[in-house]
Amino acid sequence: MQTGYVYHDDYLKHDTGLHPENGGRLTAIMDGLKESPYFNRLIQIEPVPAKADQIHYIHTYDLIGTVRDFSASLMQLDPDTPTCSRSFEIALLAAGGVILAVDAVMDGMDSVFALVRPPGHHAEPDRSMGFCLFNNIAIAARHAQKKGLEKVLIVDWDVHHGNGTQEAFYKDSSVMYFSIHQSPHYPGTGSVDEIGEGDGSGYNINVPLRSGAGDSDYLYVFNEILAPAARKFKPDIILVSAGQDGHRDDPLAGMNLTSEGFGQMTGVVRSLADELCGGKLVLALEGGYNYDALSESVIMIFRALMGECDDISETETRTGVWTEMEAKVEAVMETRAGAGMGIGAEAGTGPVSDHTRQVVERVKELHSGGKIL
């Protein structure tokens, strides 16, 4: 199974200082991956910058100019979104990396995780916000369509609602946007009632969950809402806004996902890609601000992408950072295996909350008789 990753050291040059979204996030991910037993089996894809016309698939030329000019002047794009002198070019490199990930799966690679920054899903067509300069995943969706794919499913499991992605496709029936996120929380969008408009009515699915939701809640939603909607939509490619800030150790949110939970969600999405679109699956890094939790979760995601979620061979070498990280992850897996809840199981930690069940029923009600559910 060919699994790729997009990475470049230049992503560290979007210098945000002590901001939560900083280069240390990618350094932690790469340190963990390099010490893991899987790293040498991954195929690296070196990104190239997106062109202005490709950014314009989603964003106005006025915004492109604003990001360029604010970066040159070291000005913040909004109170949460700083820039440095190289931010504009690195934002082009991030978007370009996700574009190349799409090209790779269209050329036959099974899946690619684009480890890029700055993130993107809050960036609206005419506004950068929420740590995001350009909307990498939305640009990649349009690129896939320019390359001949008709229907794109975007799955967004970042703890924050992807307001920018939703806005980009709100009236578009060729892109189905599914978001599961904490609510109430930044940016304040993502109600179940936001289902799309015009031709896009019914193709926008929001599942806002209360703080404290964990693996069981997310997997219940994936089985009850995402899987049937995806099967009815029949996408030609699946893209994932993969933010790991729903982890129980993340400082910027209040969800209760485990590192294993991200592997489980990846397993569901990978199975849907295999079933519906020839395995074409691309993930792009969004949030995640606890270095250990982020690195552990990304490793679990790669395990799921590579189809190796059950066990690690005892003969595999474990050293350095990986030894410590694996011990934490394996302890969780052993506990849950004893309860019959290994990766790929339909249950997660604890029971599904009544609130989650109520939200799922509301989503089904809003979309019943519609184009997706």
XYZ file of C-alpha atoms in Angstrom:
373
model
C 0.000 0.000 0.000
C 1.630 3.247 -1.155
C 1.251 6.013 1.407
C 2.832 9.403 0.890
C 3.427 12.558 2.873
C 4.065 16.128 1.838
C 6.651 18.049 3.831
C 9.279 20.756 3.407
C 11.486 22.461 5.988
C 10.394 25.798 4.539
C 7.041 25.300 6.264
C 8.896 26.223 9.466
C 9.710 29.646 8.003
C 6.176 30.949 8.530
C 7.485 32.452 11.775
C 4.682 33.153 14.239
C 6.818 33.415 17.363
C 5.041 32.189 20.498
C 1.693 31.850 18.725
C 0.024 28.428 19.270
C 0.246 27.727 15.519
C 4.020 27.655 15.179
C 6.720 25.611 13.518
C 7.197 23.430 16.572
C 4.039 21.561 15.603
C 5.610 20.215 12.425
C 8.956 19.608 14.119
C 7.211 17.413 16.701
C 5.358 15.496 13.984
C 8.485 14.874 11.922
C 10.573 13.896 14.959
C 7.956 11.325 15.906
C 7.595 9.980 12.382
C 11.341 9.640 11.864
C 11.642 7.555 15.019
C 8.674 5.357 14.123
C 8.941 1.977 12.391
C 6.948 3.329 9.436
C 8.920 6.317 8.275
C 11.131 4.561 5.733
C 8.077 3.064 4.062
C 6.437 6.430 3.443
C 6.976 8.234 0.147
C 7.911 11.891 0.489
C 6.411 14.398 -1.913
C 8.287 17.681 -2.083
C 5.872 20.584 -2.599
C 6.086 23.456 -5.041
C 4.286 26.766 -4.541
C 0.777 27.172 -5.875
C 0.322 29.836 -8.527
C -1.854 32.876 -7.956
C -4.375 31.550 -10.481
C -4.677 28.348 -8.435
C -5.251 30.303 -5.219
C -7.898 32.199 -7.184
C -9.869 28.953 -7.555
C -11.223 29.954 -4.129
C -9.908 33.375 -3.145
C -10.267 36.828 -4.634
C -7.248 38.484 -6.181
C -7.761 41.293 -3.657
C -7.182 38.840 -0.800
C -4.120 37.390 -2.508
C -2.695 40.895 -2.724
C -3.590 41.614 0.899
C -1.776 38.520 2.152
C 1.269 39.437 0.059
C 1.315 43.050 1.248
C 0.624 42.290 4.913
C 3.401 39.706 4.926
C 5.836 42.216 3.468
C 4.816 44.698 6.182
C 4.802 42.090 9.007
C 1.173 42.952 9.758
C -1.453 40.673 11.295
C -4.265 39.615 8.977
C -6.617 39.470 11.953
C -6.055 39.377 15.744
C -5.330 35.626 15.572
C -3.369 35.504 12.322
C 0.174 36.929 12.337
C 2.526 37.091 9.380
C 6.251 37.383 8.804
C 8.203 38.447 5.748
C 7.970 34.931 4.254
C 4.377 34.079 5.197
C 2.955 34.755 1.742
C 5.391 32.457 -0.053
C 5.001 29.730 2.581
C 1.210 29.955 2.302
C 1.612 29.386 -1.449
C 3.837 26.392 -0.651
C 1.215 24.974 1.721
C -1.548 25.204 -0.870
C 0.823 23.807 -3.487
C 1.607 20.863 -1.242
C -2.029 19.818 -0.971
C -2.445 20.278 -4.726
C 0.480 17.892 -5.327
C -1.061 15.425 -2.877
C -4.184 15.364 -5.053
C -2.033 14.822 -8.147
C -0.266 11.921 -6.436
C -3.434 9.982 -5.604
C -4.795 10.672 -9.069
C -1.583 9.175 -10.442
C -2.051 5.981 -8.440
C -0.737 6.518 -4.912
C -3.161 5.111 -2.338
C -3.227 8.035 0.084
C -1.249 11.135 1.026
C -1.114 13.188 4.218
C 0.027 16.759 3.488
C 1.921 17.961 6.562
C 1.674 21.628 5.733
C 1.343 24.960 7.467
C -0.119 27.519 7.728
C -3.461 25.705 8.025
C -6.408 26.733 5.904
C -10.000 25.803 6.689
C -10.974 29.130 8.307
C -9.819 31.205 5.329
C -12.858 32.548 3.472
C -12.850 33.586 -0.192
C -12.168 37.220 0.702
C -10.700 36.981 4.215
C -7.835 35.290 6.052
C -8.608 34.429 9.669
C -8.145 31.972 12.517
C -4.439 31.149 11.883
C -5.294 30.499 8.195
C -4.029 32.482 5.185
C -5.348 30.489 2.196
C -7.808 27.600 2.280
C -5.561 24.697 1.297
C -8.235 21.989 1.258
C -10.760 24.058 -0.709
C -8.140 24.990 -3.308
C -7.194 21.316 -3.618
C -10.863 20.381 -4.115
C -11.173 22.759 -7.046
C -7.848 21.520 -8.412
C -9.179 17.958 -8.373
C -12.162 19.130 -10.382
C -9.919 20.982 -12.821
C -8.103 17.664 -13.308
C -11.350 15.951 -14.293
C -12.877 14.637 -11.065
C -16.491 15.715 -10.721
C -17.531 15.170 -7.107
C -15.423 15.890 -4.026
C -16.197 14.932 -0.434
C -14.485 17.055 2.218
C -14.430 15.601 5.736
C -13.428 18.114 8.416
C -12.713 16.675 11.873
C -10.815 19.702 13.187
C -12.339 20.739 16.521
C -13.267 24.119 15.014
C -15.854 24.475 12.295
C -14.324 25.169 8.877
C -16.283 28.315 8.085
C -14.102 29.138 5.087
C -14.577 25.749 3.444
C -18.308 25.870 4.079
C -18.609 29.316 2.519
C -16.601 28.303 -0.542
C -19.010 25.485 -1.440
C -22.280 26.481 0.247
C -24.165 26.783 -3.046
C -22.316 23.994 -4.846
C -23.684 20.472 -5.272
C -20.404 19.116 -6.657
C -18.649 19.351 -3.277
C -20.124 17.790 -0.157
C -18.781 19.329 3.047
C -19.069 17.348 6.287
C -17.874 18.899 9.535
C -17.889 17.461 13.047
C -16.801 20.056 15.587
C -17.126 21.414 19.104
C -19.962 23.848 19.708
C -20.175 26.445 21.074
C -16.639 27.290 20.022
C -14.676 29.453 17.590
C -15.632 30.676 14.968
C -19.302 30.432 15.940
C -20.537 28.908 12.678
C -21.480 25.310 11.927
C -25.060 24.935 13.106
C -26.977 21.848 12.007
C -29.352 24.241 10.232
C -26.591 25.383 7.855
C -27.284 22.807 5.147
C -26.387 24.760 1.996
C -28.313 26.997 -0.366
C -29.576 26.764 -3.924
C -27.940 23.929 -5.817
C -25.897 23.217 -2.702
C -28.885 22.686 -0.437
C -28.410 19.412 1.411
C -24.734 19.066 0.515
C -23.459 20.849 3.641
C -23.597 18.668 6.764
C -22.659 20.054 10.170
C -22.553 17.942 13.315
C -21.840 20.265 16.260
C -21.072 18.366 19.475
C -20.723 19.533 23.049
C -17.409 19.770 24.843
C -16.393 16.373 26.197
C -17.379 14.265 23.197
C -14.949 11.417 22.647
C -14.099 8.540 20.347
C -17.472 6.808 20.706
C -19.376 9.976 19.820
C -17.277 10.689 16.749
C -17.431 7.127 15.456
C -21.175 6.997 16.039
C -21.550 10.131 13.902
C -19.257 8.683 11.229
C -21.338 5.504 11.052
C -24.759 7.164 11.288
C -24.196 10.287 9.156
C -20.923 10.368 7.221
C -20.895 6.825 5.831
C -24.469 6.785 4.441
C -24.108 10.335 3.094
C -20.842 9.458 1.362
C -22.363 6.332 -0.180
C -25.260 8.325 -1.556
C -23.023 11.152 -2.815
C -20.493 8.766 -4.454
C -17.446 11.065 -4.472
C -14.595 10.765 -6.945
C -12.074 11.698 -4.226
C -12.152 12.270 -0.469
C -10.237 15.114 1.150
C -9.832 15.489 4.913
C -9.198 18.651 6.909
C -7.224 16.768 9.539
C -7.004 18.899 12.650
C -6.040 16.947 15.773
C -7.083 19.686 18.218
C -10.046 17.576 19.328
C -7.533 15.487 21.290
C -8.249 15.306 25.007
C -4.840 16.870 25.773
C -5.173 19.826 23.421
C -5.087 23.217 25.187
C -7.358 25.084 22.764
C -10.486 22.935 22.968
C -12.504 20.673 25.227
C -13.051 17.413 23.374
C -12.032 13.972 24.608
C -10.632 12.202 21.536
C -7.667 9.880 21.946
C -4.782 9.384 19.557
C -6.302 6.017 18.734
C -9.600 7.732 17.949
C -7.943 9.614 15.101
C -6.702 6.297 13.769
C -10.218 4.885 13.969
C -11.721 7.837 12.096
C -9.016 7.502 9.456
C -9.884 3.824 9.108
C -13.518 4.688 8.422
C -12.622 7.319 5.838
C -10.041 5.068 4.189
C -12.632 2.284 3.898
C -15.078 4.710 2.296
C -12.411 5.854 -0.160
C -11.620 2.249 -1.065
C -15.303 1.479 -1.548
C -16.398 4.605 -3.394
C -13.535 6.255 -5.267
C -10.735 3.812 -5.929
C -8.985 4.676 -2.686
C -8.272 8.304 -3.619
C -7.736 9.939 -0.215
C -5.840 13.099 0.745
C -5.467 14.560 4.226
C -4.200 18.057 4.968
C -2.982 19.137 8.387
C -5.108 21.729 10.154
C -5.028 22.230 13.954
C -3.451 20.450 16.916
C -1.499 22.366 19.544
C -0.203 19.860 22.094
C 2.996 18.578 20.505
C 2.887 15.077 22.006
C -0.810 14.569 21.293
C -0.430 15.898 17.759
C 2.555 13.694 16.955
C 0.950 10.580 18.451
C -2.287 11.214 16.566
C -0.532 11.734 13.237
C 1.359 8.458 13.700
C -1.933 6.673 14.393
C -3.379 8.242 11.240
C -0.455 6.945 9.178
C -0.885 3.502 10.712
C -4.499 3.486 9.573
C -3.606 4.755 6.103
C -1.085 1.940 5.754
C -3.598 -0.653 6.931
C -1.520 -1.571 9.969
C -3.733 -0.751 12.899
C -3.929 -4.071 14.704
C -0.432 -4.828 15.959
C 3.179 -3.794 15.569
C 5.574 -6.651 14.991
C 7.784 -7.379 17.993
C 10.764 -7.483 15.654
C 10.387 -3.856 14.634
C 13.011 -1.474 15.959
C 11.831 1.005 18.542
C 14.213 3.718 19.659
C 14.322 7.258 20.972
C 11.217 9.359 20.712
C 9.203 6.495 19.235
C 9.771 4.219 22.249
C 8.279 6.719 24.673
C 5.452 7.671 22.325
C 4.575 4.101 21.439
C 4.415 3.111 25.100
C 1.707 5.723 25.679
C -0.282 4.742 22.606
C 0.043 0.993 23.157
C -1.116 1.328 26.764
C -4.365 2.834 25.523
C -4.698 0.174 22.825
C -4.174 -2.701 25.285
C -6.796 -1.326 27.656
C -9.302 -0.939 24.881
C -8.482 -4.246 23.206
C -9.483 -5.935 26.456
C -12.856 -4.263 26.125
C -13.222 -5.387 22.495
C -12.584 -1.926 21.088
C -9.482 -2.090 18.903
C -8.866 0.249 15.977
C -11.590 -0.041 13.395
C -14.223 -1.007 15.965
C -17.490 0.856 15.883
C -17.248 1.834 19.521
C -14.863 4.270 21.131
C -14.139 5.193 24.732
C -17.272 5.302 26.843
C -20.901 5.395 25.794
C -22.301 7.689 23.117
C -23.794 10.703 24.868
C -27.484 11.529 24.718
C -26.599 14.918 23.260
C -24.681 13.318 20.383
C -27.636 11.044 19.623
C -29.969 14.050 19.646
C -27.734 15.992 17.258
C -27.548 12.999 14.911
C -31.334 12.702 14.885
C -31.639 16.424 14.155
C -29.200 16.135 11.252
C -31.145 13.194 9.863
C -34.399 15.141 10.226
C -33.035 18.186 8.392
C -31.653 16.079 5.560
C -34.362 13.418 5.359
C -35.816 13.102 1.903
C -32.980 15.242 0.627
C -30.167 14.613 -1.771
C -27.728 13.061 0.691
C -29.480 11.362 3.618
